[in-house]
Short mmCIF file of C-alpha atoms in Angstrom, two decimals:
data_model
loop_
_atom_site.label_atom_id
_atom_site.label_comp_id
_atom_site.label_asym_id
_atom_site.label_seq_id
_atom_site.Cartn_x
_atom_site.Cartn_y
_atom_site.Cartn_z
CA UNK A 1 69.43 20.27 159.19
CA UNK A 2 72.36 20.64 156.71
CA UNK A 3 75.25 22.89 157.74
CA UNK A 4 75.22 26.51 156.59
CA UNK A 5 77.32 27.07 153.48
CA UNK A 6 80.03 29.73 153.81
CA UNK A 7 79.17 33.14 152.42
CA UNK A 8 81.73 32.97 149.61
CA UNK A 9 80.65 29.54 148.46
CA UNK A 10 80.05 29.29 144.72
CA UNK A 11 76.34 29.57 144.02
CA UNK A 12 74.42 27.38 141.63
CA UNK A 13 73.70 29.06 138.33
CA UNK A 14 72.70 26.71 135.49
CA UNK A 15 75.03 26.71 132.45
CA UNK A 16 73.77 27.87 129.10
CA UNK A 17 71.72 25.12 127.42
CA UNK A 18 70.04 23.79 130.58
CA UNK A 19 66.33 23.99 131.17
CA UNK A 20 64.85 25.48 134.29
CA UNK A 21 63.40 22.59 136.35
CA UNK A 22 59.64 22.83 136.85
CA UNK A 23 58.40 24.00 140.21
CA UNK A 24 57.27 21.09 142.32
CA UNK A 25 53.54 21.04 143.14
CA UNK A 26 52.73 22.75 146.41
CA UNK A 27 51.22 19.54 147.79
CA UNK A 28 54.38 17.49 147.21
CA UNK A 29 55.16 15.37 150.25
CA UNK A 30 58.47 16.24 151.92
CA UNK A 31 60.30 15.41 155.11
CA UNK A 32 60.79 18.12 157.66
CA UNK A 33 63.14 18.35 160.63
CA UNK A 34 61.56 17.65 164.04
CA UNK A 35 60.08 20.63 165.79
CA UNK A 36 62.20 22.05 168.60
CA UNK A 37 60.70 22.31 172.05
CA UNK A 38 59.06 25.64 172.59
CA UNK A 39 59.04 26.51 168.88
CA UNK A 40 55.78 27.95 167.71
CA UNK A 41 54.34 28.57 164.30
CA UNK A 42 51.89 31.30 163.28
CA UNK A 43 48.36 30.03 162.72
CA UNK A 44 47.62 29.16 159.11
CA UNK A 45 44.73 31.55 158.88
CA UNK A 46 46.89 34.51 159.98
CA UNK A 47 49.56 33.87 157.31
CA UNK A 48 47.08 33.22 154.53
CA UNK A 49 45.32 36.51 155.28
CA UNK A 50 48.43 38.58 154.65
CA UNK A 51 47.13 41.65 152.87
CA UNK A 52 48.49 42.67 149.50
CA UNK A 53 48.47 46.49 149.89
CA UNK A 54 51.92 47.93 150.40
CA UNK A 55 50.84 49.48 153.69
CA UNK A 56 50.61 46.05 155.31
CA UNK A 57 53.47 45.23 157.72
CA UNK A 58 56.04 42.73 156.53
CA UNK A 59 55.89 39.32 158.26
CA UNK A 60 58.60 38.36 160.73
CA UNK A 61 59.93 34.87 161.29
CA UNK A 62 62.66 33.15 163.22
CA UNK A 63 66.05 33.19 161.45
CA UNK A 64 66.68 30.14 159.26
CA UNK A 65 69.80 28.71 157.67
CA UNK A 66 69.02 30.72 154.54
CA UNK A 67 68.72 33.88 156.63
CA UNK A 68 72.08 33.22 158.29
CA UNK A 69 73.69 32.90 154.86
CA UNK A 70 72.47 36.32 153.82
CA UNK A 71 73.41 37.84 157.16
CA UNK A 72 76.95 36.59 156.58
CA UNK A 73 76.92 37.92 153.02
CA UNK A 74 75.82 41.35 154.22
CA UNK A 75 78.52 41.49 156.88
CA UNK A 76 81.18 40.29 154.46
CA UNK A 77 80.39 42.93 151.84
CA UNK A 78 80.87 45.60 154.49
CA UNK A 79 84.37 44.30 155.22
CA UNK A 80 85.47 43.80 151.61
CA UNK A 81 87.06 46.49 149.53
CA UNK A 82 84.32 48.01 147.41
CA UNK A 83 85.27 46.82 143.96
CA UNK A 84 82.62 47.31 141.29
CA UNK A 85 81.22 43.79 141.72
CA UNK A 86 81.36 43.91 145.53
CA UNK A 87 79.65 47.29 145.58
CA UNK A 88 76.95 45.98 143.24
CA UNK A 89 76.39 42.94 145.44
CA UNK A 90 76.15 45.10 148.55
CA UNK A 91 73.67 47.49 146.94
CA UNK A 92 71.41 44.68 145.74
CA UNK A 93 71.45 43.05 149.17
CA UNK A 94 70.82 46.24 151.12
CA UNK A 95 68.33 47.94 148.80
CA UNK A 96 66.35 44.92 147.59
CA UNK A 97 67.06 41.52 149.09
CA UNK A 98 67.38 42.02 152.85
CA UNK A 99 64.63 43.15 155.18
CA UNK A 100 65.44 46.27 157.21
CA UNK A 101 66.34 47.31 159.79
CA UNK A 102 68.30 44.24 160.88
CA UNK A 103 69.28 43.25 157.29
CA UNK A 104 69.65 39.64 158.37
CA UNK A 105 66.76 37.89 156.62
CA UNK A 106 65.35 37.97 153.10
CA UNK A 107 62.35 40.11 152.35
CA UNK A 108 59.09 38.25 151.61
CA UNK A 109 59.02 36.64 148.19
CA UNK A 110 56.10 38.74 146.95
CA UNK A 111 58.03 41.94 147.69
CA UNK A 112 61.08 40.69 145.77
CA UNK A 113 59.00 39.68 142.76
CA UNK A 114 57.23 43.04 142.56
CA UNK A 115 60.43 45.09 142.90
CA UNK A 116 63.06 43.07 141.02
CA UNK A 117 63.00 45.62 138.17
CA UNK A 118 64.32 48.30 140.56
CA UNK A 119 67.71 46.57 140.84
CA UNK A 120 68.18 45.50 137.23
CA UNK A 121 70.71 47.44 135.14
CA UNK A 122 71.17 50.40 134.89
CA UNK A 123 70.66 50.52 138.67
CA UNK A 124 73.69 51.18 140.91
CA UNK A 125 75.86 52.45 138.09
CA UNK A 126 75.74 49.28 135.99
CA UNK A 127 75.64 50.11 132.27
CA UNK A 128 72.21 50.00 130.66
CA UNK A 129 71.24 47.33 128.12
CA UNK A 130 68.16 47.15 125.95
CA UNK A 131 67.42 43.61 127.19
CA UNK A 132 66.42 44.83 130.65
CA UNK A 133 63.98 47.38 129.26
CA UNK A 134 61.92 44.42 128.05
CA UNK A 135 61.02 43.37 131.61
CA UNK A 136 57.47 44.24 132.61
CA UNK A 137 57.16 44.85 136.36
CA UNK A 138 54.86 42.50 138.24
CA UNK A 139 52.08 44.42 140.01
CA UNK A 140 51.09 43.17 143.43
CA UNK A 141 47.56 42.55 142.24
CA UNK A 142 48.88 39.77 139.98
CA UNK A 143 49.97 37.86 143.08
CA UNK A 144 46.68 38.13 144.94
CA UNK A 145 43.44 36.21 145.02
CA UNK A 146 40.13 38.09 144.60
CA UNK A 147 39.86 38.43 148.40
CA UNK A 148 43.20 40.27 148.53
CA UNK A 149 45.30 37.48 150.02
CA UNK A 150 48.43 36.10 148.39
CA UNK A 151 47.76 33.29 145.92
CA UNK A 152 50.31 30.45 145.93
CA UNK A 153 49.79 29.55 142.29
CA UNK A 154 50.12 33.15 141.12
CA UNK A 155 53.34 33.53 143.09
CA UNK A 156 54.75 30.38 141.48
CA UNK A 157 53.81 31.73 138.05
CA UNK A 158 55.66 34.98 138.82
CA UNK A 159 58.74 33.03 139.97
CA UNK A 160 58.75 31.14 136.67
CA UNK A 161 58.56 34.49 134.85
CA UNK A 162 61.62 35.83 136.71
CA UNK A 163 63.56 32.60 136.16
CA UNK A 164 62.78 32.65 132.46
CA UNK A 165 63.95 36.25 132.12
CA UNK A 166 67.20 35.68 134.06
CA UNK A 167 68.01 32.26 132.59
CA UNK A 168 71.50 32.24 131.03
CA UNK A 169 70.14 30.91 127.73
CA UNK A 170 67.95 34.00 127.44
CA UNK A 171 70.62 36.56 128.28
CA UNK A 172 72.30 38.48 125.44
CA UNK A 173 75.83 37.45 124.53
CA UNK A 174 77.16 40.97 124.84
CA UNK A 175 76.44 41.58 128.54
CA UNK A 176 79.26 43.07 130.60
CA UNK A 177 80.65 41.21 133.61
CA UNK A 178 78.67 43.48 135.94
CA UNK A 179 75.42 42.95 134.05
CA UNK A 180 75.91 39.20 134.05
CA UNK A 181 76.79 39.21 137.76
CA UNK A 182 73.61 41.17 138.55
CA UNK A 183 71.51 38.59 136.70
CA UNK A 184 73.21 35.73 138.54
CA UNK A 185 72.69 37.35 141.94
CA UNK A 186 69.03 38.15 141.26
CA UNK A 187 68.50 34.56 140.05
CA UNK A 188 70.06 33.12 143.22
CA UNK A 189 68.18 35.39 145.62
CA UNK A 190 64.86 34.70 143.90
CA UNK A 191 65.45 30.95 144.14
CA UNK A 192 66.43 31.19 147.82
CA UNK A 193 63.37 33.30 148.63
CA UNK A 194 61.15 30.81 146.82
CA UNK A 195 62.70 27.97 148.82
CA UNK A 196 61.90 29.86 152.04
CA UNK A 197 58.36 30.44 150.81
CA UNK A 198 57.66 26.81 149.94
CA UNK A 199 59.22 25.61 153.22
CA UNK A 200 56.94 27.92 155.19
CA UNK A 201 53.90 26.67 153.29
CA UNK A 202 54.87 23.05 153.88
CA UNK A 203 55.38 23.66 157.61
CA UNK A 204 51.90 25.11 157.80
CA UNK A 205 50.50 21.96 156.18
CA UNK A 206 52.61 19.78 158.46
CA UNK A 207 51.29 21.24 161.72
CA UNK A 208 47.65 20.90 160.72
#
């Protein structure tokens, strides 16, 4: 397992002019780290039957390297002086990205996709811009199969929609530094949450 990157490491955000790489098919064959002794995984049927209504409890999982990164980020923002950018980062992490009450792991991907509009400008004092009013919130029903369970393909389609909207080539040239930072952070968190999601799906396939 690769070492955990420090919290202040520069994140990957594609330069203007690059294309968003296509999402790999869910059945792509990958190599996974060996299972640790005593480690257990939730049965596939239980995870697939996660209900879409908002009243359903959020799933819990053992902390991963990605979770540790966001735990460090949360702790660091509490120590830093609250400059405008630092305060914006802290608000996005606490109010959208991290799962309470521990605030150490990312919320489930479907929750992030359905609520990303709540942290776009003009949230948290960031100036408004007409570009963000063009985003249409993703209802939870668009992520679910007819039986009410989450649909992998619909979730991937929603991730592509978020990536397209936040892609640097699509952003207006007149964004402020805070607006651009918000887009970058939302892009990074969405990608990290999608990586967690696909890893969990692949582990379920691996243990079958």
